CSV table of N, CA and C in Angstrom, one decimal:
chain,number,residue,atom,x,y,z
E,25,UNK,N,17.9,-1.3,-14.9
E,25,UNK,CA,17.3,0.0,-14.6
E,25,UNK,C,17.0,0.0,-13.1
E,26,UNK,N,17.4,0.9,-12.5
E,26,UNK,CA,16.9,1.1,-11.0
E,26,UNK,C,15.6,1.4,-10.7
E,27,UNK,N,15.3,1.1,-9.5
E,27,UNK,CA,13.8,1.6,-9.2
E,27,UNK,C,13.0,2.9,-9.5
E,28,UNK,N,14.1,3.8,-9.2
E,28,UNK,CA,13.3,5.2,-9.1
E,28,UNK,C,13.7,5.6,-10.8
E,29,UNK,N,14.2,4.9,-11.5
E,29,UNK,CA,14.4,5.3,-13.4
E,29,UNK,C,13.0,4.7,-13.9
E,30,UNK,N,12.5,3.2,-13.1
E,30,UNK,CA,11.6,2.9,-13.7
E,30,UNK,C,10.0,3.4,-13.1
E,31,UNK,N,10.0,3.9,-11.9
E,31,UNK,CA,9.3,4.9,-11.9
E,31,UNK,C,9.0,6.0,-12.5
E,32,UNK,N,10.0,6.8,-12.3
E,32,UNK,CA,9.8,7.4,-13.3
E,32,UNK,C,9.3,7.6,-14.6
E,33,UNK,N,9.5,6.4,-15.2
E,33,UNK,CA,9.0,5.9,-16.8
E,33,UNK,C,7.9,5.6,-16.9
E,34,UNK,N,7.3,4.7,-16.0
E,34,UNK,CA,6.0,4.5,-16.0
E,34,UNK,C,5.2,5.3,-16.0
E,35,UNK,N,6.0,6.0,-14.9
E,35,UNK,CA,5.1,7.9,-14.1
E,35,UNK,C,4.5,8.4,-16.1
E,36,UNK,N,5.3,8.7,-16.3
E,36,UNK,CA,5.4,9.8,-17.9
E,36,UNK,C,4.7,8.7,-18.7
E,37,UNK,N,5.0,7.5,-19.0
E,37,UNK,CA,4.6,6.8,-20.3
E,37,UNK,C,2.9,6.8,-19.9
E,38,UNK,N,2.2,7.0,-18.7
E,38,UNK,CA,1.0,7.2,-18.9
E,38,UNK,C,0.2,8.5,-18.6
E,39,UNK,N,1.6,9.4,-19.0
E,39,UNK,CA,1.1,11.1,-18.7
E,39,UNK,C,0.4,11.5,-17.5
E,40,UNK,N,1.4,10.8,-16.4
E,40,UNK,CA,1.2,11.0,-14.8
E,40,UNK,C,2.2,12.3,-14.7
E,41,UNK,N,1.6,13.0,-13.6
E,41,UNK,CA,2.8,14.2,-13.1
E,41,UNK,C,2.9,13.6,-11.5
E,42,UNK,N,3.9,14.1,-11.4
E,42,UNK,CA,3.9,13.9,-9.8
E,42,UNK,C,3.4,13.5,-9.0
E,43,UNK,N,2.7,15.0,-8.7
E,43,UNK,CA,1.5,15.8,-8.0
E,43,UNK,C,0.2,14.4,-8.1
E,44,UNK,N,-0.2,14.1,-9.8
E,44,UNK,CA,-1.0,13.0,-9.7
E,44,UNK,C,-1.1,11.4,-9.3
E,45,UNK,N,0.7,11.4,-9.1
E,45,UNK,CA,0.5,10.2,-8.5
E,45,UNK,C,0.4,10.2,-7.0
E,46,UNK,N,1.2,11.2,-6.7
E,46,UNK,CA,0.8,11.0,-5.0
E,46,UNK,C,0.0,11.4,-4.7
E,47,UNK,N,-1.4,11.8,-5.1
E,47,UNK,CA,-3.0,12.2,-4.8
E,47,UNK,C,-3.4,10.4,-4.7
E,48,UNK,N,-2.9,9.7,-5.6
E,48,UNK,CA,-3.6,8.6,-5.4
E,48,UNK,C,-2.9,7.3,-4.8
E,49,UNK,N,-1.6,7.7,-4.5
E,49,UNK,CA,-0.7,7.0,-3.2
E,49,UNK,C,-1.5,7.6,-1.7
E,50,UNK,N,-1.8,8.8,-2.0
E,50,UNK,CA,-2.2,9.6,-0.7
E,50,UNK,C,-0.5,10.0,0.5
E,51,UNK,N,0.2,10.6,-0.6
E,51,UNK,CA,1.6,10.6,-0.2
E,51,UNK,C,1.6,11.8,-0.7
E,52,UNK,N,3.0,12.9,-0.2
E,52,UNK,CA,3.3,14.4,-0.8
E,52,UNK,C,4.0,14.0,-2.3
E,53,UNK,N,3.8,14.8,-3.0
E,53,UNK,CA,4.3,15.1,-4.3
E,53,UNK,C,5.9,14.9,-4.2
E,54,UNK,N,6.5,15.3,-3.1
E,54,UNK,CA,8.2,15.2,-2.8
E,54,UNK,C,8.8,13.8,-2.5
E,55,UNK,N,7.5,12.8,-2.2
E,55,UNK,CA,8.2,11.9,-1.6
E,55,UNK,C,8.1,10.9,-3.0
E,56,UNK,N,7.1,11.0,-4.2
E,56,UNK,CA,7.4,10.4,-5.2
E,56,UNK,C,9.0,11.1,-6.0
E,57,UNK,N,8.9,12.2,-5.8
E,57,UNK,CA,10.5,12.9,-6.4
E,57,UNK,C,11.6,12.0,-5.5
E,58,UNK,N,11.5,12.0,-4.4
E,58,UNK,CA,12.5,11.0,-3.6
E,58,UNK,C,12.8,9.9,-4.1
E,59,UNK,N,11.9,9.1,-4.3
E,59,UNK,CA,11.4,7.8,-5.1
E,59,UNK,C,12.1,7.9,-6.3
E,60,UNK,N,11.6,8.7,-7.4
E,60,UNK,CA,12.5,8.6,-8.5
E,60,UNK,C,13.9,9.0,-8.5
E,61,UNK,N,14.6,9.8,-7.5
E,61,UNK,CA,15.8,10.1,-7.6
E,61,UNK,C,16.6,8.9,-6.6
E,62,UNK,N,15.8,7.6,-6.1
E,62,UNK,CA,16.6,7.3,-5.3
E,62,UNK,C,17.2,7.7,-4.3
E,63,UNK,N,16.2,8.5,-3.7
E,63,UNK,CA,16.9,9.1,-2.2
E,63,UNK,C,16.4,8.2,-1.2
E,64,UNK,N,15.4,7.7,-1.2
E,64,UNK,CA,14.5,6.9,-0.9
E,64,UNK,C,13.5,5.5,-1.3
E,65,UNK,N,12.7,4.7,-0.5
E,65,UNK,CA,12.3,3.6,-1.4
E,65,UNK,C,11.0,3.8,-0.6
E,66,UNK,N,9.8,3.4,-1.1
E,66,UNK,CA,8.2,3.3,-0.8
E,66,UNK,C,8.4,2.2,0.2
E,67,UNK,N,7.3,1.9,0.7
E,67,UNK,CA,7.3,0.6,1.8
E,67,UNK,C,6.7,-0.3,1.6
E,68,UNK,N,6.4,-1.3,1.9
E,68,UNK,CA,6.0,-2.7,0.9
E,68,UNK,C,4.3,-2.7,0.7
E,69,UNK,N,3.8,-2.0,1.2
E,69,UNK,CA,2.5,-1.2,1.0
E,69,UNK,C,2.3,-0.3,0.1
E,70,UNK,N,2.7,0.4,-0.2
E,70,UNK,CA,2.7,1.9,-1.1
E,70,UNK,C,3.4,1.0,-2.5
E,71,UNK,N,4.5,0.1,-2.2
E,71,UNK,CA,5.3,-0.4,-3.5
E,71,UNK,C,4.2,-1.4,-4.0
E,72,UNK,N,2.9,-1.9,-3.5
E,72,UNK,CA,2.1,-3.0,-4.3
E,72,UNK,C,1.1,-1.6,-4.6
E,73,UNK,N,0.8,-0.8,-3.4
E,73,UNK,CA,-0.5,-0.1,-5.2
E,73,UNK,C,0.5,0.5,-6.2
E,74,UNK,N,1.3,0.9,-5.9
E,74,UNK,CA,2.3,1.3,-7.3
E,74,UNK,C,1.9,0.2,-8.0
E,75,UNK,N,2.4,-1.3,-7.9
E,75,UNK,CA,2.7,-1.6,-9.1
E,75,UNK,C,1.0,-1.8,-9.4
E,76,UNK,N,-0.2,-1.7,-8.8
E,76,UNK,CA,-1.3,-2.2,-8.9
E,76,UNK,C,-2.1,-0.6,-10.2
E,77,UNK,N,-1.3,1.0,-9.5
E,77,UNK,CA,-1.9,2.0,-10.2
E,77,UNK,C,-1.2,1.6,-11.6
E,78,UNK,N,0.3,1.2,-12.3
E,78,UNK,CA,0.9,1.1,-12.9
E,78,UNK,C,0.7,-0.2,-14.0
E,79,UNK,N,0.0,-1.2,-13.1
E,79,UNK,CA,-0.7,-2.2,-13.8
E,79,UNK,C,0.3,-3.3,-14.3
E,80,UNK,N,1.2,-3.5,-13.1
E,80,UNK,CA,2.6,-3.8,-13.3
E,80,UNK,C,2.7,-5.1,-12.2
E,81,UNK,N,3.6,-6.1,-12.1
E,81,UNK,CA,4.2,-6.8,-11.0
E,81,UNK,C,5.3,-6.2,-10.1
E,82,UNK,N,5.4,-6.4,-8.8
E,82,UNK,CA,6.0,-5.8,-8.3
E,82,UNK,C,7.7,-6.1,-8.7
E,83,UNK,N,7.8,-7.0,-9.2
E,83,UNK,CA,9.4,-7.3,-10.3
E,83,UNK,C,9.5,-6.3,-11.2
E,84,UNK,N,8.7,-6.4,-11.7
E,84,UNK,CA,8.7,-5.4,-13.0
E,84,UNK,C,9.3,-3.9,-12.6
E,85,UNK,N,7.9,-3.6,-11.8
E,85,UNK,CA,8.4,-2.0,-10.9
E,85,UNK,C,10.2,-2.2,-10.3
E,86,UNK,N,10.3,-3.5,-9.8
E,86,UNK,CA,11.7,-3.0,-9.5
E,86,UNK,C,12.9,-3.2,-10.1
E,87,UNK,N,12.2,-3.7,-11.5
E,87,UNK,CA,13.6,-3.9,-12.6
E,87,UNK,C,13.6,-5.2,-12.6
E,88,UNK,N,12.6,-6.1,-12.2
E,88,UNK,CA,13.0,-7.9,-12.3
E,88,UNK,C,13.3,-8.3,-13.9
E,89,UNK,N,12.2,-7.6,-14.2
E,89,UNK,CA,12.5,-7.9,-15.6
E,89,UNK,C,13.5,-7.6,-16.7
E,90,UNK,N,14.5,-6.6,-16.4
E,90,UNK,CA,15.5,-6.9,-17.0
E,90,UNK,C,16.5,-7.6,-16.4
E,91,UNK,N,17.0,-8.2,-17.7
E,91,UNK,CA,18.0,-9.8,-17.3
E,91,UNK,C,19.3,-9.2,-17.4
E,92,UNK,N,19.5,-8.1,-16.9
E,92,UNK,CA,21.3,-7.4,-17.0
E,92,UNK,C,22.1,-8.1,-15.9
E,93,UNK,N,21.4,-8.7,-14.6
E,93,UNK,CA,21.7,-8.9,-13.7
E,93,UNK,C,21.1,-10.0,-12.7
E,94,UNK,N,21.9,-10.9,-12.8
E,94,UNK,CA,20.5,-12.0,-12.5
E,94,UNK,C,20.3,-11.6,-10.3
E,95,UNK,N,21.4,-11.2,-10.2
E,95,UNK,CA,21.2,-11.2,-8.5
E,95,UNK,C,20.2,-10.1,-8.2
E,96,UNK,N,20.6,-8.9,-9.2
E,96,UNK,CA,19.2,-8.0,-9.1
E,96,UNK,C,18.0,-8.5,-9.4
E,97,UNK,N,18.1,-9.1,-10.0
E,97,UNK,CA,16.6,-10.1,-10.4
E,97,UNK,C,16.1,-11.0,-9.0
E,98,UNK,N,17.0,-11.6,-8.5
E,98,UNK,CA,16.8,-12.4,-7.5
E,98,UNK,C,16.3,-11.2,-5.9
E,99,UNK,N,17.0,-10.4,-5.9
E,99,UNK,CA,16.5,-9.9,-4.8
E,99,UNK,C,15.6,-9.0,-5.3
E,100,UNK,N,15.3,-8.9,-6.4
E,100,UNK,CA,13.4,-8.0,-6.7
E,100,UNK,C,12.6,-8.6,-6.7
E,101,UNK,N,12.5,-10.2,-7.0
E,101,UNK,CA,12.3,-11.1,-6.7
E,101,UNK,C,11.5,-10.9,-5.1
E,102,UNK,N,12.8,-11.4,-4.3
E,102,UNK,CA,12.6,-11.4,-2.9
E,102,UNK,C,12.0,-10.6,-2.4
E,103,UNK,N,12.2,-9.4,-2.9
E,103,UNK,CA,11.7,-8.2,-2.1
E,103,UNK,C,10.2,-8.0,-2.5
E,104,UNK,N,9.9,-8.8,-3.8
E,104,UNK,CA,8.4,-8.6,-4.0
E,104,UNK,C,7.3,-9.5,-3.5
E,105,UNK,N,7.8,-10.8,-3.3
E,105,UNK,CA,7.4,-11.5,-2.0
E,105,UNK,C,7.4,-11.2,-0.7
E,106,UNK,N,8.1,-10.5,-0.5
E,106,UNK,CA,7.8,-9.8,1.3
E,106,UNK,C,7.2,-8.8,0.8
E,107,UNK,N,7.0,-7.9,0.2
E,107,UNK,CA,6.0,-6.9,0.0
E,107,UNK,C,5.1,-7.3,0.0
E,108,UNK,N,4.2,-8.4,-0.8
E,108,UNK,CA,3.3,-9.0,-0.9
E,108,UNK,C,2.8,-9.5,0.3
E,109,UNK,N,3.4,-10.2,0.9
E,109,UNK,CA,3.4,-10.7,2.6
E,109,UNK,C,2.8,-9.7,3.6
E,110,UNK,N,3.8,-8.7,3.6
E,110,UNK,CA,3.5,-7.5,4.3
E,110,UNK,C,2.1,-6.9,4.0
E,111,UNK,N,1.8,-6.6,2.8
E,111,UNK,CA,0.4,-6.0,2.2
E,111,UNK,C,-0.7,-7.0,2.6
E,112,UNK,N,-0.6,-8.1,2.4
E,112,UNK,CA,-1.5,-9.3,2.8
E,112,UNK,C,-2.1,-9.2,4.7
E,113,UNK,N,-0.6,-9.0,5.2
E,113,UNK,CA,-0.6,-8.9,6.6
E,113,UNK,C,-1.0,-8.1,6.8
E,114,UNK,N,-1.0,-6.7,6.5
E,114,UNK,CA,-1.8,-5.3,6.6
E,114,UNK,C,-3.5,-5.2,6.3
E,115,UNK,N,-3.8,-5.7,5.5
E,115,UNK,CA,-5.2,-6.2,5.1
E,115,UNK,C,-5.8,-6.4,6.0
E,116,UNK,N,-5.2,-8.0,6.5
E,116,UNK,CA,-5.7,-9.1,7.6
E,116,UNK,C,-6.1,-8.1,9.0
E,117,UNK,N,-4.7,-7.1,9.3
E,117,UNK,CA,-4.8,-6.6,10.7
E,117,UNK,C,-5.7,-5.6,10.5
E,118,UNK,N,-6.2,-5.0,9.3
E,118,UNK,CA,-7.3,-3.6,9.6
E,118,UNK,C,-8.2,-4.5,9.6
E,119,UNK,N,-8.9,-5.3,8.6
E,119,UNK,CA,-10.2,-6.2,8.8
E,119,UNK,C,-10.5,-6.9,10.5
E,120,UNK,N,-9.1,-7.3,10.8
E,120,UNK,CA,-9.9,-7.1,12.3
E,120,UNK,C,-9.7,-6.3,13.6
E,121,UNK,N,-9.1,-5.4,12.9
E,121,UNK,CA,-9.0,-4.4,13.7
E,121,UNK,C,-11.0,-3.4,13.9
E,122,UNK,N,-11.6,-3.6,12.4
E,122,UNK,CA,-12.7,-2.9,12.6
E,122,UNK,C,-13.5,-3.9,12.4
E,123,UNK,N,-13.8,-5.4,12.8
E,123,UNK,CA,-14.6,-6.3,13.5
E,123,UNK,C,-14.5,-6.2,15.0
E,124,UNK,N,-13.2,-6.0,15.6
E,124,UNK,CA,-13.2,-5.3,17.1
E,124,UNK,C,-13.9,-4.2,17.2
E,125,UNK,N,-13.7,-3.2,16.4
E,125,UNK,CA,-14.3,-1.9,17.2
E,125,UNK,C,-15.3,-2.2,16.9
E,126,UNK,N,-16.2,-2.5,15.3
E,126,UNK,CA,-17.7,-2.6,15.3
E,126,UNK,C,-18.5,-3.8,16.5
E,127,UNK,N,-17.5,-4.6,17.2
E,127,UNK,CA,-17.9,-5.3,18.1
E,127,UNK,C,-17.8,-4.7,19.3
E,128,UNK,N,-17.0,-3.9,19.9
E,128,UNK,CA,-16.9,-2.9,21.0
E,128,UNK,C,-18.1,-1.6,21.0
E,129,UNK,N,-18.5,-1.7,19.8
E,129,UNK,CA,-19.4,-0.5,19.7
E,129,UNK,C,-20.8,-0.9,19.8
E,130,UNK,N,-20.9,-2.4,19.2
E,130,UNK,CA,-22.2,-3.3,19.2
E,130,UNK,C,-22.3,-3.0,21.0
E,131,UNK,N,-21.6,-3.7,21.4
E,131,UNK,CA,-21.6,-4.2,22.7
E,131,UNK,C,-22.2,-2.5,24.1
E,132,UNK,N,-21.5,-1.6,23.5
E,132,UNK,CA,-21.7,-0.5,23.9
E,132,UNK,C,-22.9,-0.1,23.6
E,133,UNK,N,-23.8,0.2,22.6
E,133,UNK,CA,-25.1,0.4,22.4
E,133,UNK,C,-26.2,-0.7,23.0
E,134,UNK,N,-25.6,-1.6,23.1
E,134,UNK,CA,-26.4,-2.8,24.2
E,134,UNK,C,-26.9,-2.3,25.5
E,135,UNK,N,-25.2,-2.4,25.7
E,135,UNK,CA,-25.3,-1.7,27.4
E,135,UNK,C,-26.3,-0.3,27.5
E,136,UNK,N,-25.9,0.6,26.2
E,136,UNK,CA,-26.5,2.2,26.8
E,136,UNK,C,-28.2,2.1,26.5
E,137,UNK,N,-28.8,0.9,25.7
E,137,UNK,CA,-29.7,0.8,25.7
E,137,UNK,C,-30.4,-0.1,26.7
E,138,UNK,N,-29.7,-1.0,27.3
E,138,UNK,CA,-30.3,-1.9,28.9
E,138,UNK,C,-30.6,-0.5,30.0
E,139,UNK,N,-29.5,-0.3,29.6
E,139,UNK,CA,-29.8,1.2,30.8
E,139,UNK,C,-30.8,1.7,30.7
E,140,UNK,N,-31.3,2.3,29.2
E,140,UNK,CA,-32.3,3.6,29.2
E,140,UNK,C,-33.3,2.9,29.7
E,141,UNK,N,-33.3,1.6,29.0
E,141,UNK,CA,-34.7,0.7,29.1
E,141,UNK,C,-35.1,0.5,30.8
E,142,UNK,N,-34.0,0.3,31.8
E,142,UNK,CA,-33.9,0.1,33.1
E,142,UNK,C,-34.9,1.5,33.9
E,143,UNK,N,-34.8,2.3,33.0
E,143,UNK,CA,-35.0,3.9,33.8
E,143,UNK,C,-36.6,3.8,33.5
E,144,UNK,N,-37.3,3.0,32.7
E,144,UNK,CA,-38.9,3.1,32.7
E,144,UNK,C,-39.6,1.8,33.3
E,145,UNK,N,-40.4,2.1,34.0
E,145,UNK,CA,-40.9,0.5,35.2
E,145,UNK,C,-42.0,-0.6,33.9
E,146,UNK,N,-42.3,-1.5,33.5
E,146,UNK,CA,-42.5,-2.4,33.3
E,146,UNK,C,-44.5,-2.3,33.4
C-alpha cells in the first residue's frame, strides 16, 4: 500500500476529516488531500507527528509493514531513519536557537539597566 492509501486509512479508521488533521499538522486542509492522492509527500518533520498523531512508526505510515515488497520495505525503512535524524536535528537547532536569543535578551536588559542605573549619582 502506498503512502497516501495509508494515510488515508488511518485518517478515517479514527474518524479524522481532513480539515482535522491539518489543524493539528498546522498545515491547509489541501495539502493533506495532496498527501493522500500522492501528488505530494510531507517532510521528515510533519511525516514523524503523523506517525506520532496516528500512534504509528514511521514504517508503518509508509507501508514498511507490508511484506509485498521487501525493497519497499527497505527504503521506508531508510527513509524513516532520516526522518527521524532530521526531526531530532530540528529539535536540537530550535532549543538553541532560543538559548541564544533568551541570552541576547538577558544580555540586553543588563546593558539597558547599567545605563538607567548610570543616569542617578550614587
Amino acid at each position: 500500500m502506498m503512502f497516501g492509501e495509508n494515510l488515508k486509512e488511518l485518517r478515517e479508521q479514527r474518524g479524522m476529516s481532513q480539515e482535522e488533521l491539518a489543524a493539528r499538522l498546522h498545515v491547509v486542509r489541501q495539502t493533506i488531500s495532496k498527501w493522500e492522492k500522492n501528488l505530494s509527500a510531507p517532510d521528515s518533520e510533519a511525516l514523524t507527528r503523523l506517525a506520532e498523531v496516528f500512534e504509528v512508526s514511521v514504517p508503518e505510515l509508509l507501508g514498511a509493514e507490508r511484506k509485498t515488497d521487501k525493497v519497499h520495505d527497505e527504503t521506508a525503512e531508510q527513509l524513516s531513519r532520516i526522518s527521524e535524524r532530521f526531526a531530532v536535528r530540528n529539535r536540537r537547532s530550535r532549543r538553541i536557537l532560543q538559548i541564544v536569543i533568551i541570552a541576547f535578551g538577558a544580555l540586553a536588559l543588563i546593558a539597558m539597566l547599567q545605563s538607567v542605573w548610570s543616569w542617578f549619582p550614587v
